Coordinates of N, CA and C in Angstrom, one line a residue:
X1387 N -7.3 25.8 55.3 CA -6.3 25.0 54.5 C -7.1 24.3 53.4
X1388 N -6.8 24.2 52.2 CA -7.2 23.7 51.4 C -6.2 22.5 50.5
X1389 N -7.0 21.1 50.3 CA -6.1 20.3 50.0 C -6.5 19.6 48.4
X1390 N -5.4 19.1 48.1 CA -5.8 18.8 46.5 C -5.7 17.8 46.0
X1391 N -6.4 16.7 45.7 CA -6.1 15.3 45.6 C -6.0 15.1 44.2
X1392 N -5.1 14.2 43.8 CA -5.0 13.9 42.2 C -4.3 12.1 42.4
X1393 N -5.0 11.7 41.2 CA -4.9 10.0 41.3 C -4.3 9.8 39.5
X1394 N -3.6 8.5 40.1 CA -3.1 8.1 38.9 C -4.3 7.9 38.1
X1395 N -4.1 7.5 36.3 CA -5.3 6.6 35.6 C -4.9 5.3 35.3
X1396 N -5.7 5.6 34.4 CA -5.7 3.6 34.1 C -4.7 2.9 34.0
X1397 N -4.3 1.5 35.1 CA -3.4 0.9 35.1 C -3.6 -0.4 34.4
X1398 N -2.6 -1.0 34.7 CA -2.4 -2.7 33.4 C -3.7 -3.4 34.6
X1399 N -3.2 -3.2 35.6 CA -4.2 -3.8 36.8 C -5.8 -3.2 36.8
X1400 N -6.3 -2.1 36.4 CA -7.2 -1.6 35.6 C -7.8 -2.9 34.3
X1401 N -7.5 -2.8 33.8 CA -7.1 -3.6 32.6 C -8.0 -5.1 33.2
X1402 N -7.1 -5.3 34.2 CA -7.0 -6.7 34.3 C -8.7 -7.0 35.2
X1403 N -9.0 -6.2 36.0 CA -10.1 -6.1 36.8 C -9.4 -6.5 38.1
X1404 N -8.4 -6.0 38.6 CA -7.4 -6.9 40.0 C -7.1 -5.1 40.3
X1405 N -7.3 -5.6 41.9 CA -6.7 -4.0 43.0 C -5.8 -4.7 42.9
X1406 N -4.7 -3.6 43.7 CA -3.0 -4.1 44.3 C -3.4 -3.4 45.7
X1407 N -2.8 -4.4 46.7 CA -3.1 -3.7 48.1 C -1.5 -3.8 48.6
X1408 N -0.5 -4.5 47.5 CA 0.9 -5.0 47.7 C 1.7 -3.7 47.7
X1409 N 1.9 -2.9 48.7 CA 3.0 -1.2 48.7 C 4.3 -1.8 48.2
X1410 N 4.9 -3.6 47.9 CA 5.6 -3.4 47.3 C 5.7 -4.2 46.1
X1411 N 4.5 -3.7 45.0 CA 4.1 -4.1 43.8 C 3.9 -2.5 42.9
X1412 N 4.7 -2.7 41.9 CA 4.3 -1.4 41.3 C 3.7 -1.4 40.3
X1413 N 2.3 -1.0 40.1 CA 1.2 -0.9 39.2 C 1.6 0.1 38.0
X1414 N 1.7 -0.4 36.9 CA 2.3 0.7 35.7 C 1.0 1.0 35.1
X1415 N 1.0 2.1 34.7 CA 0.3 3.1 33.9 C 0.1 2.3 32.7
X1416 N -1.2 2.3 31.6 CA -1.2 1.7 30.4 C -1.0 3.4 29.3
X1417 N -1.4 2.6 27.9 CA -1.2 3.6 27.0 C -2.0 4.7 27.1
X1418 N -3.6 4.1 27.4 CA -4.2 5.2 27.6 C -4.6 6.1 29.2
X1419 N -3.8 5.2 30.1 CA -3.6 5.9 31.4 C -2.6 7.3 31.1
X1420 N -1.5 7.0 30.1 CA -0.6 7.8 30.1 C -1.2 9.4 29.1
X1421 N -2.0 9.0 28.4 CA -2.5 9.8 27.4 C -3.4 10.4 28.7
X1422 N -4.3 9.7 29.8 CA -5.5 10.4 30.4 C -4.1 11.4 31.6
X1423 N -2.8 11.0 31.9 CA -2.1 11.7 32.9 C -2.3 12.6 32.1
X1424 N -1.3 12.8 30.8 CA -1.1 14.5 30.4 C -2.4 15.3 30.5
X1425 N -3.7 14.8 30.1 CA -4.9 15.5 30.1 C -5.0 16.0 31.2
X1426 N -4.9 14.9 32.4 CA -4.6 15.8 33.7 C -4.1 16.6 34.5
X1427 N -2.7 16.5 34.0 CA -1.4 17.8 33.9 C -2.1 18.8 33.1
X1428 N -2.0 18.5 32.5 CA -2.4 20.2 32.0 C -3.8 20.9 32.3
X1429 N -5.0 19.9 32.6 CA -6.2 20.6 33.1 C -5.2 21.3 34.7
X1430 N -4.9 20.2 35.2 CA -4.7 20.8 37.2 C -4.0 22.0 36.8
X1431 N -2.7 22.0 35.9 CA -2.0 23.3 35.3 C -2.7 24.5 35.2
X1432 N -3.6 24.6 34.5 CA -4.6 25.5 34.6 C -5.1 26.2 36.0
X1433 N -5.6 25.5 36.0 CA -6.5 25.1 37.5 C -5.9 25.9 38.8
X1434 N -4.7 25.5 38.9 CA -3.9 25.4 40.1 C -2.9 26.4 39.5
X1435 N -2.6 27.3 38.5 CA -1.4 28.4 38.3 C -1.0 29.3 39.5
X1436 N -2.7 29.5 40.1 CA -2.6 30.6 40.8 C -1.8 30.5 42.5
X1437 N -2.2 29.1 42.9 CA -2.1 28.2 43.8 C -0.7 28.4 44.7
X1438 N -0.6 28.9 45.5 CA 1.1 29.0 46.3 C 0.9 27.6 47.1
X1439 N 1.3 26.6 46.9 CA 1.5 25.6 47.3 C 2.7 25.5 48.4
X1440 N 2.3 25.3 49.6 CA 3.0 25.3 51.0 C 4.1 23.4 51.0
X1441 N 3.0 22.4 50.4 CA 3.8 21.3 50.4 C 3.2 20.5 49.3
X1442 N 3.9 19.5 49.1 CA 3.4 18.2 48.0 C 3.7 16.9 48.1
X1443 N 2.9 16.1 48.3 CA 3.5 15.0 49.2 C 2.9 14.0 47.9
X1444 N 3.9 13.2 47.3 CA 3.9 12.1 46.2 C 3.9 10.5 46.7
X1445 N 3.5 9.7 46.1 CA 3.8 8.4 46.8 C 5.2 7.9 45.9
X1446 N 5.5 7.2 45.9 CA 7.0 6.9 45.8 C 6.8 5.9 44.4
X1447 N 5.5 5.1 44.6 CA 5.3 4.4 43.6 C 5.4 5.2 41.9
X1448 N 6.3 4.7 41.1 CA 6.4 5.4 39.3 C 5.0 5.6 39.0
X1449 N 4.5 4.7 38.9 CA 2.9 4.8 37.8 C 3.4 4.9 36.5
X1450 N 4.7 4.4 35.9 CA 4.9 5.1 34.4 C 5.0 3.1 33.8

């Protein structure tokens, strides 16, 4: 089985130098977190086309 991990980027809390350990605190994405997502959408896109993916498990938190 092979598994695939991908993480948000840079958050306001990034920014700030502060973790969130609060599951009910939602850490938003900054300008250039959102610019480093698409880079990473479309690299994993690549990456992963060939990939039959059995499941995908998301955390619930936006990041936007």
């Amino acid at each position: 089985m092979d598994i695939y991990l991908m993480r948000h980027r840079r958050t306001n809390y990034n920014d700030l130098g502060l973790c969130n350990y609060d599951p009910n605190r939602d850490v938003h994405l900054t300008k250039v977190g959102i610019e480093q997502e698409q880079e990473q959408a479309h690299s994993a896109a690549l990456t992963l086309r060939h990939v039959a993916f059995e499941r995908i498990v998301v955390s619930p938190l936006t990041r936007t």
